[in-house]
CSV table of C-alpha atoms in Angstrom, one decimal:
chain,number,residue,atom,x,y,z
U,29,MET,CA,28.2,-0.5,-1.7
U,30,THR,CA,29.7,-2.6,-4.5
U,31,GLU,CA,31.4,-2.5,-7.6
U,32,CYS,CA,29.1,-3.6,-9.8
U,33,LEU,CA,28.8,-5.5,-13.3
U,34,SER,CA,28.3,-3.1,-16.7
U,35,SER,CA,26.4,-4.8,-18.8
U,36,PRO,CA,24.6,-8.3,-16.7
U,37,LEU,CA,22.4,-11.0,-18.4
U,38,LEU,CA,20.0,-10.0,-14.8
U,39,SER,CA,19.1,-7.4,-12.6
U,40,ILE,CA,17.3,-7.7,-9.8
U,41,ALA,CA,15.8,-4.9,-8.9
U,42,ILE,CA,14.2,-4.7,-5.4
U,43,PRO,CA,12.3,-2.0,-4.0
U,44,THR,CA,12.2,-2.0,-0.2
U,45,TYR,CA,10.9,0.1,2.4
U,46,ASN,CA,11.0,-0.7,6.5
U,47,ARG,CA,10.7,-4.6,6.3
U,48,ALA,CA,14.5,-5.1,7.2
U,49,ALA,CA,13.4,-8.8,8.7
U,50,PHE,CA,12.2,-9.4,5.2
U,51,LEU,CA,14.9,-8.2,3.1
U,52,ALA,CA,17.2,-9.9,5.3
U,53,LEU,CA,16.0,-13.3,4.3
U,54,ASN,CA,15.7,-12.1,0.8
U,55,LEU,CA,19.6,-11.2,0.5
U,56,GLU,CA,20.1,-14.6,2.4
U,57,ARG,CA,18.2,-16.4,-0.1
U,58,LEU,CA,19.8,-14.9,-3.2
U,59,SER,CA,23.1,-15.2,-1.7
U,60,GLN,CA,22.7,-19.3,-1.4
U,61,GLU,CA,21.2,-18.9,-5.3
U,62,GLY,CA,23.9,-16.9,-6.1
U,63,LEU,CA,26.8,-17.8,-5.5
U,64,SER,CA,27.6,-19.0,-8.8
U,65,PHE,CA,26.2,-16.9,-11.0
U,66,TRP,CA,27.2,-13.2,-9.7
U,67,ASP,CA,28.9,-12.7,-12.9
U,68,LEU,CA,25.3,-13.1,-14.3
U,69,VAL,CA,23.8,-11.6,-11.9
U,70,GLU,CA,23.5,-7.8,-11.1
U,71,VAL,CA,21.0,-7.3,-7.1
U,72,LEU,CA,19.8,-3.6,-6.7
U,73,VAL,CA,17.9,-2.9,-3.4
U,74,SER,CA,16.6,0.5,-4.1
U,75,ASP,CA,16.0,1.8,-0.1
U,76,ASN,CA,12.9,4.4,0.2
U,77,ALA,CA,14.4,6.0,3.3
U,78,SER,CA,13.5,3.4,5.4
U,79,SER,CA,14.7,4.5,9.4
U,80,ASP,CA,14.8,0.7,10.1
U,81,GLY,CA,17.7,-1.2,9.8
U,82,THR,CA,17.7,-2.1,5.9
U,83,GLN,CA,21.1,0.1,5.8
U,84,ARG,CA,22.6,-2.3,8.4
U,85,VAL,CA,21.1,-5.8,6.5
U,86,VAL,CA,22.5,-4.2,3.0
U,87,SER,CA,25.8,-4.0,4.7
U,88,GLU,CA,25.8,-7.3,6.2
U,89,ALA,CA,25.3,-9.4,2.9
U,90,VAL,CA,27.8,-6.8,1.3
U,91,ALA,CA,30.0,-8.0,4.3
U,92,GLY,CA,29.4,-11.4,3.6
U,93,GLY,CA,30.7,-11.3,-0.1
U,94,MET,CA,27.3,-10.9,-1.8
U,95,PRO,CA,27.3,-8.4,-4.8
U,96,VAL,CA,24.7,-5.6,-3.7
U,97,ARG,CA,23.6,-1.8,-5.3
U,98,TYR,CA,22.6,0.3,-2.9
U,99,VAL,CA,20.0,3.7,-3.7
U,100,ARG,CA,18.6,5.0,-0.7
U,101,ASN,CA,16.0,7.6,-1.6
U,102,ALA,CA,16.3,10.8,0.6
U,103,GLU,CA,12.7,11.0,1.1
U,104,ASN,CA,10.2,8.0,0.5
U,105,ILE,CA,9.7,8.6,-2.9
U,106,GLY,CA,6.2,6.2,-2.7
U,107,SER,CA,6.1,2.6,-4.0
U,108,ASP,CA,5.4,3.4,-7.8
U,109,ALA,CA,7.8,6.1,-7.9
U,110,ASN,CA,10.7,3.5,-5.9
U,111,ILE,CA,9.6,0.4,-8.2
U,112,ALA,CA,10.0,3.0,-11.8
U,113,GLN,CA,13.6,3.5,-10.2
U,114,CYS,CA,14.2,0.2,-9.9
U,115,PHE,CA,13.5,-0.6,-13.5
U,116,ASN,CA,15.2,2.7,-14.7
U,117,LEU,CA,18.4,2.1,-12.5
U,118,ALA,CA,18.8,-1.5,-13.5
U,119,MET,CA,22.0,-2.5,-16.4
U,120,GLY,CA,20.6,-5.6,-17.0
U,121,LYS,CA,19.8,-7.2,-20.3
U,122,TYR,CA,16.6,-8.5,-18.1
U,123,VAL,CA,15.3,-7.1,-14.8
U,124,LEU,CA,13.4,-8.6,-12.0
U,125,ILE,CA,11.5,-6.4,-9.7
U,126,LEU,CA,11.4,-8.8,-6.7
U,127,GLY,CA,8.9,-8.7,-3.4
U,128,ASP,CA,11.5,-8.3,-0.7
U,129,ASP,CA,9.4,-10.5,1.3
U,130,ASP,CA,9.2,-12.2,-2.0
U,131,LEU,CA,11.4,-15.5,-2.1
U,132,PHE,CA,13.5,-17.8,-5.2
U,133,VAL,CA,12.9,-21.2,-4.4
U,134,ASP,CA,16.0,-24.2,-4.7
U,135,GLY,CA,16.9,-23.5,-8.2
U,136,ALA,CA,15.1,-21.3,-9.5
U,137,LEU,CA,18.0,-18.0,-10.2
U,138,GLN,CA,19.8,-21.0,-12.3
U,139,LEU,CA,16.9,-22.6,-13.5
U,140,LEU,CA,15.9,-19.2,-15.0
U,141,LEU,CA,19.6,-18.1,-16.1
U,142,GLU,CA,19.6,-20.9,-18.5
U,143,GLN,CA,16.2,-19.5,-19.7
U,144,LEU,CA,17.9,-16.3,-20.2
U,145,THR,CA,20.3,-17.4,-22.3
U,146,LYS,CA,18.3,-19.7,-24.8
U,147,GLY,CA,16.4,-16.9,-26.5
U,148,ALA,CA,15.5,-13.5,-26.9
U,149,TYR,CA,12.2,-12.8,-24.6
U,150,GLY,CA,10.4,-9.9,-24.3
U,151,VAL,CA,9.0,-11.3,-21.0
U,152,VAL,CA,9.6,-14.4,-18.7
U,153,CYS,CA,6.7,-15.7,-16.7
U,154,LEU,CA,7.2,-17.2,-13.3
U,155,ARG,CA,4.6,-19.2,-11.8
U,156,PRO,CA,4.3,-18.0,-7.8
U,157,TYR,CA,2.8,-19.7,-4.5
U,158,GLY,CA,1.9,-18.2,-1.2
U,159,PHE,CA,3.4,-19.3,1.9
U,160,GLU,CA,3.1,-18.4,5.6
U,161,SER,CA,6.0,-19.4,7.4
U,162,ASP,CA,8.1,-22.0,6.1
U,163,PHE,CA,8.4,-21.8,2.1
U,164,ARG,CA,10.4,-25.0,1.4
U,165,ASN,CA,7.6,-26.9,3.0
U,166,GLU,CA,4.8,-25.1,1.8
U,167,TYR,CA,6.3,-25.7,-1.4
U,168,PRO,CA,3.4,-27.1,-3.6
U,169,GLY,CA,5.7,-29.7,-6.0
U,170,SER,CA,7.8,-30.0,-8.7
U,171,GLY,CA,6.2,-30.3,-12.2
U,172,GLY,CA,5.4,-28.0,-14.6
U,173,LYS,CA,7.4,-26.7,-18.1
U,174,GLU,CA,8.5,-24.6,-20.6
U,175,LYS,CA,5.9,-22.3,-22.9
U,176,ILE,CA,7.1,-20.5,-25.8
U,177,PHE,CA,4.3,-18.0,-27.1
U,178,HIS,CA,4.7,-16.6,-30.9
U,179,ASP,CA,1.0,-15.2,-30.1
U,180,VAL,CA,1.6,-12.3,-27.5
U,181,GLY,CA,-2.2,-12.1,-27.0
U,182,ALA,CA,-2.3,-15.8,-26.1
U,183,PHE,CA,0.6,-15.4,-24.0
U,184,LEU,CA,-0.9,-12.7,-21.6
U,185,ALA,CA,-3.8,-14.8,-21.8
U,186,ALA,CA,-2.1,-18.4,-20.3
U,187,ILE,CA,0.2,-15.7,-17.4
U,188,GLY,CA,-3.4,-13.7,-16.9
U,189,PRO,CA,-3.9,-12.6,-13.2
U,190,LEU,CA,0.4,-12.8,-13.3
U,191,ILE,CA,0.9,-9.3,-15.4
U,192,THR,CA,0.4,-7.4,-12.0
U,193,LEU,CA,2.8,-9.9,-9.9
U,194,ILE,CA,6.4,-8.1,-9.6
U,195,SER,CA,8.0,-11.2,-8.6
U,196,SER,CA,6.4,-12.8,-11.6
U,197,CYS,CA,8.0,-11.6,-14.5
U,198,VAL,CA,11.5,-10.6,-15.9
U,199,ILE,CA,11.2,-7.4,-18.1
U,200,SER,CA,13.6,-7.4,-21.5
U,201,LYS,CA,15.7,-4.0,-20.5
U,202,ARG,CA,16.9,-4.3,-24.3
U,203,LEU,CA,13.3,-3.9,-25.5
U,204,MET,CA,12.2,-1.1,-22.9
U,205,SER,CA,15.5,1.0,-23.2
U,206,LYS,CA,14.3,4.2,-23.8
U,207,VAL,CA,11.2,4.2,-21.7
U,208,ASP,CA,11.4,6.1,-18.6
U,209,ALA,CA,9.2,4.2,-16.3
U,210,HIS,CA,8.4,7.4,-13.6
U,211,GLN,CA,5.6,7.9,-16.4
U,212,PHE,CA,3.4,5.3,-15.6
U,213,SER,CA,3.7,5.6,-11.7
U,214,GLY,CA,-0.2,6.8,-9.8
U,215,ASP,CA,-1.7,4.0,-10.6
U,216,ASN,CA,0.0,0.8,-8.6
U,217,LEU,CA,0.2,-0.9,-11.7
U,218,VAL,CA,3.6,0.2,-12.5
U,219,GLN,CA,4.8,-3.4,-13.4
U,220,VAL,CA,2.0,-3.5,-15.8
U,221,HIS,CA,2.5,-0.9,-18.4
U,222,LEU,CA,6.1,-2.4,-18.4
U,223,VAL,CA,5.1,-6.1,-18.8
U,224,LEU,CA,2.6,-5.4,-21.5
U,225,ARG,CA,5.1,-3.3,-23.8
U,226,ALA,CA,8.2,-5.8,-23.5
U,227,ALA,CA,5.8,-8.4,-24.6
U,228,LEU,CA,4.0,-7.0,-27.5
U,229,ALA,CA,7.5,-5.7,-29.0
U,230,ALA,CA,9.4,-8.9,-28.4
U,231,ARG,CA,8.5,-12.3,-31.3
U,232,GLU,CA,8.5,-14.3,-28.6
U,233,ASN,CA,7.9,-14.6,-24.8
U,234,LEU,CA,7.8,-17.1,-22.2
U,235,PHE,CA,5.4,-19.0,-19.4
U,236,LEU,CA,7.5,-21.5,-17.0
U,237,ASP,CA,5.1,-23.0,-15.9
U,238,ARG,CA,6.1,-24.0,-12.5
U,239,TYR,CA,6.2,-22.5,-8.7
U,240,LEU,CA,10.0,-20.4,-8.9
U,241,VAL,CA,8.4,-17.7,-6.2
U,242,ALA,CA,7.3,-18.2,-2.8
U,243,CYS,CA,5.7,-14.8,-1.6
U,244,LYS,CA,4.6,-13.9,1.5
U,245,ARG,CA,0.7,-14.1,1.7
U,246,ASN,CA,-1.2,-11.2,3.2
U,247,ASN,CA,1.6,-8.6,3.3
U,248,SER,CA,0.9,-6.4,1.5
U,249,GLY,CA,-2.0,-3.9,1.0
U,250,GLY,CA,-2.9,0.3,1.2
U,251,TYR,CA,-4.9,0.0,-1.7
U,252,ASP,CA,-8.1,-0.1,-2.9
U,253,PHE,CA,-8.5,-3.6,-4.9
U,254,SER,CA,-11.2,-2.4,-7.0
U,255,GLN,CA,-9.8,0.5,-7.7
U,256,VAL,CA,-6.7,-1.1,-8.6
U,257,PHE,CA,-7.8,-4.4,-9.7
U,258,VAL,CA,-10.4,-3.7,-11.9
U,259,SER,CA,-10.2,0.4,-12.5
U,260,ASN,CA,-7.1,1.0,-13.3
U,261,LEU,CA,-5.7,-2.2,-14.6
U,262,GLY,CA,-9.0,-1.8,-17.4
U,263,ALA,CA,-7.5,1.5,-18.1
U,264,VAL,CA,-4.1,0.7,-18.8
U,265,LEU,CA,-4.9,-2.5,-21.2
U,266,ASP,CA,-7.1,0.3,-23.2
U,267,SER,CA,-3.9,2.0,-22.6
U,268,CYS,CA,-2.3,-0.2,-24.5
U,269,LYS,CA,-4.8,-1.0,-27.9
U,270,SER,CA,-2.8,1.5,-30.0
U,271,LEU,CA,0.1,-0.5,-29.4
U,272,GLY,CA,-0.6,-3.7,-30.6
U,273,LEU,CA,-3.1,-5.3,-27.6
U,274,THR,CA,-6.0,-6.6,-29.0
U,275,GLU,CA,-10.2,-6.4,-28.3
U,276,SER,CA,-9.6,-10.6,-27.9
U,277,ALA,CA,-7.0,-10.1,-26.4
U,278,ILE,CA,-8.3,-7.8,-23.0
U,279,LEU,CA,-11.2,-10.1,-22.6
U,280,ALA,CA,-9.5,-13.3,-22.7
U,281,ILE,CA,-6.8,-12.0,-20.0
U,282,GLU,CA,-10.0,-10.5,-17.7
U,283,ASN,CA,-11.5,-13.8,-18.2
U,284,ARG,CA,-8.5,-15.0,-16.3
U,285,LEU,CA,-8.8,-12.5,-13.9
U,286,MET,CA,-12.8,-13.7,-13.2
U,287,VAL,CA,-12.3,-16.7,-12.8
U,288,ALA,CA,-9.4,-17.3,-10.6
U,289,TYR,CA,-7.8,-13.9,-9.1
U,290,TYR,CA,-11.2,-11.7,-8.2
U,291,PRO,CA,-13.1,-14.7,-6.5
U,292,PHE,CA,-11.0,-14.7,-3.5
U,293,TYR,CA,-10.4,-11.3,-2.9
U,294,LEU,CA,-14.6,-10.4,-3.0
U,295,LEU,CA,-14.7,-13.8,-0.7
U,296,ARG,CA,-11.7,-11.4,1.4
U,297,GLN,CA,-13.9,-8.4,1.3
U,298,ARG,CA,-17.1,-10.1,2.5
U,299,LEU,CA,-15.7,-12.0,4.9
U,300,ALA,CA,-13.5,-9.5,6.9
U,301,LYS,CA,-17.0,-7.0,6.5
U,302,SER,CA,-13.9,-4.6,4.9
U,303,GLY,CA,-14.3,-1.7,2.1
U,304,ASP,CA,-17.5,-0.3,0.5
U,305,LEU,CA,-18.8,-3.6,-1.0
U,306,HIS,CA,-20.9,-0.5,-2.8
U,307,ALA,CA,-18.4,1.1,-4.7
U,308,THR,CA,-16.6,-2.0,-5.0
U,309,LEU,CA,-19.8,-3.4,-7.3
U,310,ALA,CA,-19.9,-0.4,-8.6
U,311,ARG,CA,-16.1,-0.8,-10.7
U,312,PHE,CA,-17.2,-3.9,-11.6
U,313,GLU,CA,-20.5,-3.5,-12.7
U,314,ALA,CA,-19.0,-0.4,-14.9
U,315,ARG,CA,-15.9,-2.5,-16.2
U,316,PHE,CA,-17.9,-5.8,-17.0
U,317,ASP,CA,-21.7,-4.9,-17.2
U,318,GLY,CA,-22.8,-7.3,-19.5
U,319,ARG,CA,-20.5,-9.7,-19.7
U,320,LEU,CA,-22.0,-13.2,-18.9
U,321,LEU,CA,-19.1,-14.2,-17.4
U,322,PHE,CA,-19.2,-11.4,-14.7
U,323,LYS,CA,-23.4,-11.8,-14.4
U,324,CYS,CA,-22.7,-15.2,-13.4
U,325,TRP,CA,-19.8,-16.3,-11.6
U,326,LEU,CA,-18.5,-12.9,-9.8
U,327,LEU,CA,-22.1,-10.9,-8.8
U,328,PRO,CA,-23.6,-13.2,-6.9
U,329,ILE,CA,-20.6,-13.1,-4.2
U,330,MET,CA,-21.4,-9.4,-4.3
U,331,ARG,CA,-24.8,-9.0,-4.9
U,332,LEU,CA,-26.1,-11.8,-2.3
U,333,PRO,CA,-27.3,-12.0,1.5
U,334,ARG,CA,-23.9,-12.5,3.4
U,335,PRO,CA,-23.8,-15.6,4.1
U,336,LEU,CA,-24.8,-16.6,0.8
U,337,GLY,CA,-22.4,-14.2,-0.8
U,338,ILE,CA,-20.0,-16.1,1.2
U,339,ILE,CA,-20.3,-19.0,-0.1
U,340,TRP,CA,-20.8,-18.5,-4.1
U,341,GLY,CA,-17.6,-16.2,-3.5
U,342,GLY,CA,-16.0,-20.0,-1.4
U,343,LEU,CA,-16.9,-22.5,-4.4
U,344,ALA,CA,-16.2,-19.9,-6.3
U,345,THR,CA,-12.4,-19.0,-5.8
U,346,LEU,CA,-12.0,-23.3,-5.2
U,347,PHE,CA,-13.7,-24.3,-9.1
U,348,GLY,CA,-11.1,-20.9,-10.0
U,349,ARG,CA,-7.9,-22.1,-9.0
U,350,LEU,CA,-9.0,-26.0,-10.2
U,351,LEU,CA,-9.1,-24.3,-14.0
U,352,ASN,CA,-6.3,-21.6,-13.4
U,353,GLY,CA,-4.7,-25.1,-12.5
U,354,ASP,CA,-3.8,-24.4,-9.2
U,355,LEU,CA,-4.9,-27.4,-7.0
U,356,ARG,CA,-1.3,-28.4,-6.0
U,357,ARG,CA,-1.0,-25.3,-4.8
U,358,GLY,CA,-4.5,-25.2,-3.2
U,359,MET,CA,-3.8,-28.4,-1.8
U,360,ALA,CA,-0.8,-27.6,-0.5
U,361,PHE,CA,-2.0,-24.7,1.4
U,362,ALA,CA,-5.0,-26.9,2.9
U,363,ARG,CA,-2.5,-29.0,4.2
U,364,ASN,CA,-0.1,-26.7,5.9
U,365,ARG,CA,-3.4,-25.6,7.2
U,366,LEU,CA,-4.2,-28.5,8.9
U,367,PHE,CA,-0.6,-29.5,10.6
U,368,SER,CA,0.0,-26.0,11.5
U,369,GLY,CA,-3.6,-26.0,12.8
U,370,TRP,CA,-2.8,-29.8,14.5
U,371,ARG,CA,0.8,-28.3,15.7
U,372,ARG,CA,-1.0,-25.6,18.3
U,373,LEU,CA,-2.9,-28.1,20.7
């Protein structure tokens, strides 16, 4: 819809489907953040044949002066293929595939661009936090620092579960220029393949360990959690051994997942009585059986009677997030939940 940069520093590529209201807020935030940086940034919207007002939202953003390259698929090609298309079409030296409902916090884009000019990274990871209604009021607070990693295993262990979140990982397109992302479609983890390969191919990777991306809570789904994030993810990690991903690095990544990521989703499954708990248990045991951390930390959530499993899951979630450095995020979430409940009284 607009003339695009031939070689931007950063492509922000947004896959979307029938979520015009979220996309409108996303583009509004990008416009606010990017006014001074359009010579460095490409914005790409890949529309998966939406039937709502998505086209109108993009047209209004362009009319307001925001440069947007808009691609509309003739039919819904699926979320995996749309994410892969975003990466393949991006023209930037770096690519951030940004969820259509995720937002940069104030000043995040400027900070990211400054960091991208300082080094030649494989992956730059941004720390996210969840929000429900107002990303500014629910912001956990500033702080944190930049951490450059020369050991790819240490980097992947440090970011842990964030390898699965598209909006957290800025990927070097330069290192992946010959990669067709469509080859990774089919397991709901296109972004993980790309992150791992870019990180393994680089001399340096960067973790911006501060809250820079606000992610809409509980706004995605349509997949079986344990199938995607246990079975499929394990297969992706194993497939990268031939590229240099070591067994110790895989163990470190999965330990972080077991401590800080899986407990919440298992707790949510027990609370909601949703999904096939037996199938979930079978997938976890197939991947982690024999590991002490699994037996002591996760297995009780699934094996104990439901009330005790919920209690264990709540405690594991709390302590896991404390160990993951998310104390401020948890306190902000609890505070906003408390205040929102008080306002409704």
